[in-house]
Tab-separated table of C-alpha atoms in Angstrom:
chain	number	residue	atom	x	y	z
Z	3	MET	CA	104.666	96.947	130.628
Z	4	ILE	CA	102.271	99.706	129.660
Z	5	LYS	CA	99.621	100.468	132.256
Z	6	ARG	CA	96.085	100.767	130.972
Z	7	PRO	CA	93.774	103.361	132.533
Z	8	GLY	CA	92.602	102.178	135.935
Z	9	LYS	CA	89.136	102.431	137.433
Z	10	ASN	CA	90.147	105.425	139.559
Z	11	LEU	CA	91.121	107.548	136.587
Z	12	PRO	CA	88.669	110.203	135.363
Z	13	ASN	CA	86.440	109.338	132.408
Z	14	LEU	CA	88.480	109.546	129.228
Z	15	SER	CA	87.244	111.063	125.981
Z	16	LEU	CA	89.014	110.909	122.632
Z	17	TYR	CA	92.217	108.789	122.972
Z	18	GLY	CA	92.109	109.009	126.725
Z	19	LEU	CA	92.450	112.797	126.662
Z	20	ASN	CA	90.461	114.138	129.620
Z	21	LYS	CA	89.468	117.696	130.424
Z	22	ARG	CA	92.453	118.169	132.690
Z	23	VAL	CA	94.863	117.365	129.841
Z	24	LYS	CA	92.959	119.627	127.434
Z	25	ALA	CA	93.198	122.510	129.893
Z	26	LYS	CA	96.913	121.910	130.343
Z	27	GLU	CA	97.508	121.860	126.576
Z	28	ALA	CA	95.667	125.152	126.209
Z	29	LYS	CA	98.283	126.720	128.505
Z	30	THR	CA	101.499	124.850	127.750
Z	31	GLY	CA	101.009	123.413	124.257
Z	32	PRO	CA	100.967	119.719	123.250
Z	33	CYS	CA	101.629	117.066	125.885
Z	34	LEU	CA	101.544	113.293	126.006
Z	35	ALA	CA	98.129	111.698	126.480
Z	36	SER	CA	97.211	110.569	129.996
Z	37	GLY	CA	96.245	107.094	131.158
Z	38	ILE	CA	98.653	105.137	128.948
Z	39	PHE	CA	102.086	105.901	130.385
Z	40	PRO	CA	104.647	103.080	130.688
Z	41	GLU	CA	106.398	102.310	133.953
Z	42	SER	CA	109.744	103.870	134.746
Z	43	GLY	CA	112.597	102.350	132.767
Z	44	VAL	CA	113.894	102.384	129.208
Z	45	ILE	CA	111.679	103.913	126.508
Z	46	LEU	CA	112.784	103.247	122.935
Z	47	ALA	CA	111.778	106.239	120.792
Z	48	ALA	CA	111.492	105.499	117.067
Z	49	VAL	CA	112.570	108.721	115.343
Z	50	SER	CA	112.605	109.059	111.551
Z	51	GLY	CA	113.459	112.758	111.551
Z	52	GLY	CA	110.010	113.904	110.418
Z	53	SER	CA	107.936	116.405	112.386
Z	54	ASP	CA	105.802	113.780	114.159
Z	55	SER	CA	108.656	111.708	115.581
Z	56	VAL	CA	110.860	114.732	116.374
Z	57	ALA	CA	107.995	116.310	118.349
Z	58	LEU	CA	107.396	112.967	120.082
Z	59	LEU	CA	111.049	112.847	121.138
Z	60	ARG	CA	111.020	116.358	122.594
Z	61	LEU	CA	107.792	115.636	124.505
Z	62	LEU	CA	109.259	112.403	125.868
Z	63	LYS	CA	112.410	114.212	126.947
Z	64	LYS	CA	110.309	116.869	128.724
Z	65	SER	CA	108.532	114.190	130.807
Z	66	ALA	CA	111.437	111.747	131.266
Z	67	ALA	CA	112.751	112.970	134.624
Z	68	GLN	CA	109.308	113.097	136.237
Z	69	LYS	CA	108.334	109.650	134.904
Z	70	GLY	CA	111.663	107.952	135.535
Z	71	TRP	CA	112.291	107.143	131.868
Z	72	LYS	CA	115.616	106.604	130.163
Z	73	ILE	CA	115.079	107.541	126.516
Z	74	ILE	CA	117.004	105.690	123.801
Z	75	VAL	CA	116.626	107.112	120.298
Z	76	ALA	CA	116.319	104.508	117.508
Z	77	HIS	CA	116.570	105.423	113.838
Z	78	ILE	CA	115.806	102.794	111.182
Z	79	ASP	CA	117.547	103.325	107.842
Z	80	HIS	CA	115.732	101.417	105.070
Z	81	GLY	CA	118.139	102.676	102.414
Z	82	LEU	CA	115.216	103.385	100.076
Z	83	ARG	CA	115.924	107.118	99.631
Z	84	LYS	CA	119.071	108.987	98.631
Z	85	GLU	CA	118.615	111.259	101.641
Z	86	SER	CA	118.435	108.406	104.159
Z	87	SER	CA	122.010	108.901	105.407
Z	88	GLU	CA	121.302	112.611	105.952
Z	89	ASP	CA	118.155	111.707	107.944
Z	90	ALA	CA	120.217	109.380	110.152
Z	91	LEU	CA	122.822	112.095	110.762
Z	92	PHE	CA	120.109	114.624	111.652
Z	93	VAL	CA	118.531	112.279	114.225
Z	94	LYS	CA	121.944	111.399	115.681
Z	95	ARG	CA	122.766	115.086	116.204
Z	96	LEU	CA	119.347	115.707	117.750
Z	97	ALA	CA	119.817	112.843	120.212
Z	98	ARG	CA	123.230	114.246	121.131
Z	99	GLU	CA	121.775	117.747	121.697
Z	100	LEU	CA	119.174	116.279	124.034
Z	101	GLY	CA	121.772	114.158	125.874
Z	102	LEU	CA	120.206	110.860	124.775
Z	103	ASP	CA	121.651	107.533	123.612
Z	104	PHE	CA	121.335	106.859	119.884
Z	105	GLU	CA	121.014	103.592	117.954
Z	106	LEU	CA	121.170	103.380	114.140
Z	107	ILE	CA	119.799	100.217	112.557
Z	108	LYS	CA	120.095	99.522	108.841
Z	109	VAL	CA	117.551	97.101	107.378
Z	110	LYS	CA	117.038	95.509	103.987
Z	111	VAL	CA	113.517	95.701	102.618
Z	112	LYS	CA	112.301	92.707	100.595
Z	113	SER	CA	108.814	93.150	99.177
Z	114	GLN	CA	108.198	89.420	98.441
Z	115	GLY	CA	104.797	90.054	96.885
Z	116	ARG	CA	103.819	92.821	99.307
Z	117	SER	CA	103.737	96.554	98.740
Z	118	LEU	CA	106.980	98.399	99.420
Z	119	GLU	CA	105.267	100.315	102.255
Z	120	GLU	CA	104.116	97.133	103.977
Z	121	ALA	CA	107.512	95.435	103.562
Z	122	ALA	CA	109.320	98.496	104.987
Z	123	ARG	CA	106.929	98.640	107.952
Z	124	THR	CA	107.467	94.935	108.691
Z	125	ALA	CA	111.260	95.310	108.549
Z	126	ARG	CA	111.119	98.433	110.726
Z	127	LEU	CA	108.997	96.852	113.441
Z	128	LYS	CA	111.095	93.691	113.480
Z	129	ALA	CA	114.243	95.757	114.027
Z	130	LEU	CA	112.585	97.828	116.763
Z	131	PHE	CA	111.310	94.774	118.632
Z	132	GLU	CA	114.754	93.151	118.512
Z	133	LEU	CA	116.414	96.299	119.876
Z	134	ALA	CA	113.695	96.709	122.537
Z	135	LYS	CA	114.383	93.188	123.754
Z	136	GLU	CA	118.119	93.885	123.848
Z	137	VAL	CA	117.799	97.091	125.908
Z	138	LYS	CA	114.879	95.736	127.996
Z	139	ALA	CA	112.592	98.591	126.958
Z	140	LYS	CA	109.281	99.127	128.720
Z	141	ALA	CA	107.783	100.525	125.512
Z	142	ILE	CA	108.529	101.442	121.904
Z	143	ALA	CA	107.249	105.007	121.431
Z	144	LEU	CA	105.908	105.814	117.944
Z	145	GLY	CA	104.932	109.250	116.631
Z	146	HIS	CA	101.541	108.434	115.076
Z	147	THR	CA	99.040	111.306	115.170
Z	148	ALA	CA	95.300	111.844	114.786
Z	149	ASP	CA	95.980	112.422	111.074
Z	150	ASP	CA	97.564	108.958	110.801
Z	151	GLN	CA	94.479	107.510	112.465
Z	152	ALA	CA	92.164	109.260	109.986
Z	153	GLU	CA	94.296	108.155	107.031
Z	154	THR	CA	94.275	104.568	108.269
Z	155	LEU	CA	90.500	104.464	108.708
Z	156	LEU	CA	89.703	106.073	105.365
Z	157	THR	CA	92.158	103.802	103.544
Z	158	ARG	CA	90.558	100.741	105.127
Z	159	ILE	CA	87.004	101.944	104.493
Z	160	LEU	CA	87.707	102.637	100.832
Z	161	THR	CA	89.391	99.273	100.313
Z	162	GLY	CA	86.619	97.248	101.991
Z	163	THR	CA	87.378	96.750	105.677
Z	164	GLY	CA	85.156	95.108	108.281
Z	165	PRO	CA	84.363	96.288	111.823
Z	166	THR	CA	87.758	95.110	113.090
Z	167	GLY	CA	89.568	97.362	110.634
Z	168	LEU	CA	87.589	100.377	111.861
Z	169	ALA	CA	89.313	100.075	115.235
Z	170	GLY	CA	92.295	101.648	113.506
Z	171	ILE	CA	95.537	102.290	115.398
Z	172	ARG	CA	95.576	101.713	119.154
Z	173	ALA	CA	97.334	104.067	121.546
Z	174	ASN	CA	98.950	101.100	123.241
Z	175	ASN	CA	99.294	97.629	121.822
Z	176	GLY	CA	101.768	95.405	123.641
Z	177	LEU	CA	105.145	97.156	123.584
Z	178	LEU	CA	103.987	99.685	120.989
Z	179	TRP	CA	103.028	103.027	122.506
Z	180	ARG	CA	101.572	105.964	120.585
Z	181	PRO	CA	101.174	108.867	123.038
Z	182	CYS	CA	100.420	111.525	120.357
Z	183	LEU	CA	97.336	109.954	118.755
Z	184	HIS	CA	95.171	112.711	120.221
Z	185	LEU	CA	97.250	115.418	118.491
Z	186	THR	CA	97.153	116.494	114.856
Z	187	ARG	CA	100.190	116.924	112.654
Z	188	LYS	CA	99.458	120.632	112.657
Z	189	ASP	CA	99.563	120.677	116.487
Z	190	LEU	CA	103.003	119.071	116.511
Z	191	GLU	CA	104.457	121.250	113.762
Z	192	GLY	CA	103.208	124.359	115.601
Z	193	TYR	CA	104.906	123.110	118.774
Z	194	LEU	CA	108.222	122.531	116.956
Z	195	LYS	CA	108.139	125.992	115.409
Z	196	LYS	CA	107.468	127.508	118.824
Z	197	VAL	CA	110.525	125.860	120.381
Z	198	GLY	CA	112.691	126.508	117.305
Z	199	GLN	CA	113.159	122.846	116.411
Z	200	LYS	CA	113.744	121.880	112.772
Z	201	TRP	CA	112.740	118.572	111.209
Z	202	ARG	CA	113.351	116.603	108.020
Z	203	LEU	CA	110.954	116.526	105.067
Z	204	ASP	CA	110.283	113.224	103.300
Z	205	GLN	CA	109.491	114.123	99.693
Z	206	THR	CA	107.964	110.690	99.060
Z	207	ASN	CA	105.025	111.791	101.262
Z	208	LEU	CA	103.997	114.075	98.403
Z	209	GLU	CA	104.011	111.345	95.758
Z	210	ASP	CA	100.564	110.111	94.740
Z	211	ARG	CA	101.812	106.639	93.790
Z	212	PHE	CA	101.123	105.525	97.377
Z	213	LEU	CA	97.480	105.055	98.407
Z	214	ARG	CA	98.016	106.567	101.853
Z	215	ASN	CA	99.493	109.701	100.282
Z	216	ARG	CA	96.474	110.090	98.004
Z	217	VAL	CA	94.179	109.848	101.024
Z	218	ARG	CA	96.368	112.273	103.020
Z	219	ASN	CA	96.888	114.863	100.305
Z	220	HIS	CA	93.507	114.817	98.561
Z	221	ILE	CA	90.655	112.983	100.292
Z	222	ILE	CA	91.071	114.275	103.866
Z	223	PRO	CA	91.445	117.940	102.804
Z	224	LEU	CA	88.387	117.551	100.578
Z	225	ALA	CA	86.364	115.955	103.410
Z	226	SER	CA	87.415	118.747	105.778
Z	227	ASP	CA	86.440	121.436	103.244
Z	228	LEU	CA	83.154	119.971	101.987
Z	229	VAL	CA	81.814	117.727	104.768
Z	230	ASN	CA	83.206	118.342	108.256
Z	231	PRO	CA	85.988	120.759	109.307
Z	232	LYS	CA	86.755	118.334	112.137
Z	233	ALA	CA	86.800	115.220	109.938
Z	234	VAL	CA	90.068	114.040	111.505
Z	235	GLU	CA	88.560	114.223	115.012
Z	236	ALA	CA	85.447	112.417	113.788
Z	237	MET	CA	87.577	109.558	112.439
Z	238	GLY	CA	89.299	109.397	115.816
Z	239	ARG	CA	85.997	109.065	117.670
Z	240	LEU	CA	84.952	106.288	115.303
Z	241	ALA	CA	88.206	104.415	115.948
Z	242	LEU	CA	87.817	104.726	119.729
Z	243	ILE	CA	84.245	103.394	119.648
Z	244	CYS	CA	85.266	100.478	117.419
Z	245	GLN	CA	88.212	99.663	119.684
Z	246	GLN	CA	85.827	99.282	122.605
Z	247	GLU	CA	83.557	97.086	120.468
Z	248	GLU	CA	86.552	94.982	119.428
Z	249	ASP	CA	87.651	94.492	123.030
Z	250	PHE	CA	84.210	93.124	123.858
Z	251	TRP	CA	84.103	90.797	120.841
Z	252	LEU	CA	87.650	89.570	121.402
Z	253	LYS	CA	86.819	88.523	124.959
Z	254	TRP	CA	83.634	86.808	123.728
Z	255	GLY	CA	85.536	85.036	120.950
Z	256	GLN	CA	88.253	83.774	123.282
Z	257	GLU	CA	85.637	82.354	125.636
Z	258	GLN	CA	83.948	80.593	122.704
Z	259	PHE	CA	87.256	79.152	121.518
Z	260	VAL	CA	87.922	77.564	124.890
Z	261	LYS	CA	84.492	75.890	124.769
Z	262	HIS	CA	84.333	74.750	121.148
Z	263	VAL	CA	87.587	74.907	119.166
Z	264	ARG	CA	90.151	72.117	119.293
Z	265	LYS	CA	93.831	72.431	118.396
Z	266	ASN	CA	95.004	69.342	116.518
Z	267	GLY	CA	98.648	69.417	115.504
Z	268	THR	CA	99.148	72.500	113.358
Z	269	SER	CA	95.454	72.975	112.641
Z	270	LEU	CA	92.309	74.319	114.281
Z	271	GLU	CA	89.129	72.237	114.246
Z	272	LEU	CA	85.870	74.231	114.339
Z	273	PRO	CA	82.703	72.100	114.758
Z	274	LEU	CA	80.222	72.709	111.925
Z	275	LYS	CA	77.163	72.337	114.150
Z	276	TRP	CA	78.418	75.167	116.355
Z	277	LEU	CA	79.420	77.405	113.440
Z	278	LYS	CA	76.096	77.040	111.660
Z	279	ASN	CA	74.146	78.013	114.790
Z	280	LEU	CA	76.006	81.313	115.187
Z	281	HIS	CA	74.569	84.661	114.161
Z	282	GLN	CA	76.334	86.062	111.090
Z	283	ALA	CA	78.029	88.743	113.216
Z	284	GLN	CA	79.271	86.112	115.689
Z	285	LEU	CA	80.422	83.860	112.853
Z	286	ARG	CA	82.541	86.602	111.313
Z	287	ARG	CA	84.239	87.252	114.661
Z	288	VAL	CA	84.978	83.569	115.235
Z	289	LEU	CA	86.365	83.063	111.735
Z	290	ARG	CA	88.525	86.159	111.978
Z	291	LEU	CA	89.963	85.023	115.299
Z	292	ALA	CA	90.626	81.562	113.848
Z	293	LEU	CA	92.395	83.056	110.826
Z	294	ALA	CA	94.538	85.293	113.026
Z	295	GLN	CA	95.599	82.327	115.169
Z	296	THR	CA	96.307	80.107	112.162
Z	297	ALA	CA	98.470	82.738	110.448
Z	298	ASP	CA	99.922	83.917	113.784
Z	299	LEU	CA	98.779	87.459	112.999
Z	300	ASN	CA	96.752	89.992	114.933
Z	301	GLN	CA	96.098	92.363	112.074
Z	302	GLY	CA	96.343	92.706	108.321
Z	303	LEU	CA	93.796	89.989	107.504
Z	304	PRO	CA	91.408	91.374	104.868
Z	305	ALA	CA	87.663	91.055	105.457
Z	306	ALA	CA	87.454	89.220	102.126
Z	307	TYR	CA	89.159	86.183	103.719
Z	308	VAL	CA	86.363	85.925	106.265
Z	309	GLU	CA	83.723	86.133	103.538
Z	310	MET	CA	85.469	83.351	101.594
Z	311	LEU	CA	85.345	81.105	104.656
Z	312	THR	CA	81.669	81.957	105.137
Z	313	ASP	CA	80.997	80.861	101.563
Z	314	LEU	CA	82.970	77.645	102.122
Z	315	LEU	CA	80.607	76.729	104.964
Z	316	GLN	CA	77.716	76.577	102.495
Z	317	GLY	CA	79.400	73.740	100.579
Z	318	LYS	CA	79.725	70.001	101.123
Z	319	ALA	CA	82.387	67.996	102.945
Z	320	GLY	CA	85.528	67.602	100.886
Z	321	ARG	CA	85.706	71.197	99.661
Z	322	LYS	CA	89.016	72.988	100.201
Z	323	LEU	CA	89.909	76.667	100.032
Z	324	ASP	CA	93.418	78.085	99.591
Z	325	LEU	CA	94.018	81.567	100.989
Z	326	PRO	CA	97.060	83.856	100.838
Z	327	ARG	CA	99.772	83.677	103.532
Z	328	GLY	CA	99.806	79.894	103.205
Z	329	ILE	CA	96.441	79.433	104.957
Z	330	TRP	CA	94.017	76.779	103.787
Z	331	ALA	CA	90.620	75.620	104.998
Z	332	ALA	CA	88.773	72.369	104.367
Z	333	LEU	CA	85.326	71.050	105.177
Z	334	GLU	CA	85.257	67.640	106.810
Z	335	PRO	CA	82.026	65.768	107.664
Z	336	ASP	CA	81.554	67.464	111.029
Z	337	LEU	CA	84.109	70.283	111.175
Z	338	MET	CA	85.977	73.032	109.366
Z	339	ARG	CA	89.748	72.674	109.504
Z	340	LEU	CA	92.103	75.669	109.277
Z	341	ASP	CA	95.821	75.193	108.797
Z	342	SER	CA	98.896	76.944	107.448
Z	343	GLN	CA	100.898	73.832	106.644
Z	344	SER	CA	100.063	71.800	103.533
Z	345	ARG	CA	101.833	68.627	104.632
Z	346	PRO	CA	104.319	67.757	107.374
Z	347	HIS	CA	108.058	67.992	106.869
Z	348	ASP	CA	109.995	64.764	106.472
Z	349	PHE	CA	110.646	63.404	109.974
Z	350	THR	CA	112.249	60.091	108.897
Z	351	THR	CA	114.292	58.676	111.798
Z	352	ARG	CA	115.920	55.286	112.309
Z	353	PHE	CA	115.857	53.600	115.722
Z	354	HIS	CA	118.273	50.799	116.683
Z	355	GLY	CA	116.523	50.406	120.006
Z	356	PRO	CA	113.738	51.892	122.128
Z	357	GLY	CA	113.520	55.682	122.280
Z	358	CYS	CA	111.258	58.620	121.547
Z	359	LEU	CA	110.736	61.072	118.699
Z	360	ASN	CA	108.954	64.415	118.985
Z	361	LEU	CA	106.596	65.203	116.085
Z	362	PRO	CA	105.886	68.971	116.251
Z	363	HIS	CA	103.445	68.901	113.327
Z	364	LEU	CA	101.209	66.577	115.366
Z	365	LYS	CA	102.041	68.142	118.756
Z	366	LYS	CA	102.804	64.568	119.835
Z	367	THR	CA	105.783	62.428	120.807
Z	368	LEU	CA	106.205	58.838	119.681
Z	369	ILE	CA	107.540	56.546	122.429
Z	370	LEU	CA	108.943	53.088	121.645
Z	371	LYS	CA	109.447	51.159	124.889
Z	372	PRO	CA	109.702	47.499	125.987
Z	373	ALA	CA	106.512	46.352	127.675
Z	374	GLU	CA	104.777	43.204	128.856
Z	375	TYR	CA	101.486	42.174	127.265
Z	376	GLN	CA	98.627	43.708	129.320
Z	377	GLY	CA	95.896	41.316	128.236
Z	378	ARG	CA	94.300	43.500	125.551
Z	379	LEU	CA	94.995	44.487	121.957
Z	380	THR	CA	93.549	47.397	120.015
Z	381	ALA	CA	93.857	47.885	116.261
Z	382	ARG	CA	93.206	51.638	116.292
Z	383	GLY	CA	94.244	54.484	118.599
Z	384	ASP	CA	97.253	56.356	119.917
Z	385	SER	CA	98.791	53.276	121.533
Z	386	ALA	CA	99.668	49.791	120.298
Z	387	TRP	CA	101.589	46.712	121.431
Z	388	VAL	CA	103.497	44.312	119.194
Z	389	PRO	CA	105.169	41.050	120.255
Z	390	ARG	CA	108.938	40.730	120.367
Z	391	SER	CA	108.895	38.325	117.404
Z	392	ALA	CA	107.433	41.068	115.144
Z	393	VAL	CA	110.160	43.612	115.955
Z	394	GLN	CA	113.267	43.465	113.767
Z	395	TRP	CA	115.607	46.353	114.506
Z	396	PRO	CA	116.365	48.891	113.239
Z	397	LEU	CA	112.894	50.436	112.991
Z	398	THR	CA	112.235	53.426	110.726
Z	399	VAL	CA	109.707	56.109	111.650
Z	400	ARG	CA	108.567	58.160	108.624
Z	401	PRO	CA	105.647	59.723	106.754
Z	402	PRO	CA	103.715	57.598	104.222
Z	403	LYS	CA	105.206	57.421	100.746
Z	404	PRO	CA	103.830	56.325	97.353
Z	405	GLY	CA	103.872	52.583	96.841
Z	406	ASP	CA	103.584	51.615	100.530
Z	407	ARG	CA	101.720	48.351	101.009
Z	408	PHE	CA	100.034	47.357	104.231
Z	409	GLN	CA	97.944	44.508	105.627
Z	410	ALA	CA	95.943	45.792	108.555
Z	411	LEU	CA	95.150	43.606	111.549
Z	412	GLY	CA	92.258	41.314	110.582
Z	413	ALA	CA	92.388	42.215	106.870
Z	414	PRO	CA	92.306	39.322	104.307
Z	415	GLY	CA	95.306	40.630	102.354
Z	416	SER	CA	97.584	43.588	101.755
Z	417	LYS	CA	96.721	46.686	99.749
Z	418	LYS	CA	98.280	50.034	99.063
Z	419	LEU	CA	98.472	52.076	102.252
Z	420	ALA	CA	96.881	55.035	100.447
Z	421	ARG	CA	93.886	52.864	99.526
Z	422	PHE	CA	93.629	51.537	103.085
Z	423	LEU	CA	93.472	55.093	104.427
Z	424	GLN	CA	90.898	56.110	101.789
Z	425	ASP	CA	88.736	53.118	102.699
Z	426	LEU	CA	88.664	54.411	106.270
Z	427	LYS	CA	87.056	57.572	104.778
Z	428	LEU	CA	89.710	59.721	106.408
Z	429	PRO	CA	89.933	63.369	105.327
Z	430	HIS	CA	93.096	64.291	103.422
Z	431	TRP	CA	94.625	66.085	106.432
Z	432	HIS	CA	94.532	62.924	108.544
Z	433	ARG	CA	95.889	60.711	105.754
Z	434	THR	CA	98.968	62.897	105.219
Z	435	ARG	CA	99.673	62.893	108.970
Z	436	THR	CA	99.803	59.136	109.343
Z	437	VAL	CA	102.998	57.984	111.073
Z	438	VAL	CA	104.545	54.855	109.595
Z	439	ILE	CA	106.670	52.573	111.807
Z	440	GLU	CA	108.500	50.136	109.562
Z	441	GLY	CA	110.642	47.112	110.403
Z	442	GLN	CA	112.978	45.102	108.192
Z	443	ASN	CA	110.080	43.150	106.719
Z	444	GLY	CA	107.555	45.956	106.235
Z	445	ILE	CA	105.172	48.273	108.108
Z	446	ILE	CA	104.237	47.158	111.604
Z	447	TRP	CA	102.082	50.176	112.597
Z	448	ALA	CA	100.303	52.805	110.503
Z	449	ALA	CA	99.641	55.101	113.434
Z	450	PRO	CA	97.094	55.718	114.732
Z	451	TRP	CA	94.938	53.639	112.360
Z	452	SER	CA	96.069	50.035	112.701
Z	453	VAL	CA	98.896	47.629	113.497
Z	454	ALA	CA	99.802	45.096	110.814
Z	455	GLU	CA	98.362	41.565	110.656
Z	456	LYS	CA	101.920	40.203	110.973
Z	457	THR	CA	102.125	41.672	114.488
Z	458	ARG	CA	99.251	39.503	115.723
Z	459	ARG	CA	100.170	38.028	119.097
Z	460	LYS	CA	100.721	34.275	119.256
Z	461	GLU	CA	99.693	32.166	122.224
Z	462	GLY	CA	102.168	32.529	125.075
Z	463	GLU	CA	103.894	35.689	123.809
Z	464	SER	CA	104.180	38.221	126.619
Z	465	ARG	CA	107.297	40.287	125.901
Z	466	GLY	CA	107.055	42.992	123.303
Z	467	LEU	CA	107.212	46.648	122.366
Z	468	SER	CA	104.806	49.399	123.396
Z	469	LEU	CA	104.236	52.113	120.754
Z	470	ARG	CA	102.529	55.267	121.988
Z	471	LEU	CA	101.726	58.732	120.665
Z	472	ILE	CA	101.387	61.128	123.591
Z	473	ASP	CA	100.397	64.807	123.530
Z	474	THR	CA	103.389	67.174	123.828
Z	475	PRO	CA	102.217	70.654	122.785
Z	476	GLY	CA	104.744	73.428	122.269
Z	477	GLN	CA	107.938	71.342	122.070
Z	478	GLY	CA	110.471	71.540	119.270
Z	479	PRO	CA	111.824	68.506	117.386
Z	480	TYR	CA	114.103	66.082	119.189
Z	481	THR	CA	115.078	62.415	119.180
Z	482	MET	CA	116.181	60.487	122.262
Z	483	LEU	CA	117.301	56.910	122.785
Z	484	PHE	CA	116.703	55.193	126.093
Z	485	ASP	CA	119.930	54.092	127.833
Z	486	ASN	CA	118.677	50.995	129.574
Z	487	HIS	CA	116.565	48.837	127.358
Z	488	ASP	CA	115.844	45.403	126.070
Z	489	PRO	CA	115.898	45.972	122.276
Z	490	GLY	CA	114.469	42.627	121.398
């Protein structure tokens, strides 16, 4: 685990670089930033062969003995450049010179609708996290610099980011550790020249077809020449301030979620009354947090998604909004629903006797179990009881399908199940998540809405079958039959 600065540390300025570290750098050259060091153990250093990562590796090696680190050098070969094999060989030789272990990982990059840069980054991080888990690394060290921070912020500003995007790159984020964020690329290249260390040049960094390269090669130099010679430092200060703001808002948002937001199956339910009473700034934070949880992402969600959800709130119940990454949102009479699953997978299962079936899309488990009549019957809810005479094994548990007919308890006749659910004025999400329990002569329970009229208990019937949906969050799919049972 990476230790965050404690309360006894001196006040930290840009990227946690205090006066003591600045004074040391003035004498000895670049060093790793203070206040964010991992514990002793394995540090996985991601080294591409460029100046930033090569300098990072040498700085890590210089501090390894004192900090108790074992450095493992990881090189990811995307196979996107003709020189990639030469880069790998260079990094391998460097690791050997420094007496360090070396790991080469080859990955295949599939864009799948994303930019090549984004796809390569995703593949790279996935490979690094898998290796870090294998070697039990305390941190994955990355060679990002103050220039990378400035490029990130300007790219986001010019493409329409919100306050969250202005937080930029964090020095430590989970396993990811960036100890050179306080240093410029020029600082690191000067250090490498001083110690006589060569590095590899990536010619694609000069190509203007990538947005980041255009920002790096044209906009930042222009800003430094015409606006502020220390534009890169200024961007760094902005990122640090916004990170502190984000930490505050994240804590506030998490507290609000505990109070107001309900997890229902695969979706989040956000009460409309609560949402509409929030200040616009609070609303944006809540919606962003909800989107991140729904898509299982902590970053990369454009501000435009939040604005689209804000617009949806102005509409009437029944409106639905489809967003990229498989996310959708819908307005129901008293809540906004966010989900990333359009409809549940087919969970059809046949039971020849009592048992249970986990339904991950509902975060519930269905339990079929013999039970005596308890003196009460309910038509609607997560539990039902049907008499033995109404149970004809095997029973099939499945989603609704077109053409299903159903006569609810107390109804004068049968109708299409879809029409029955519509008449209940159920939102689409609830209708598609109905669980059908069907016997040999038709549906006996459309859970959790109603048992069938044919399951009505007759005078004197006491033995039967209990049907219950119980909450089981976080479990994967399984089916289990009970060993000792009375199937009839």
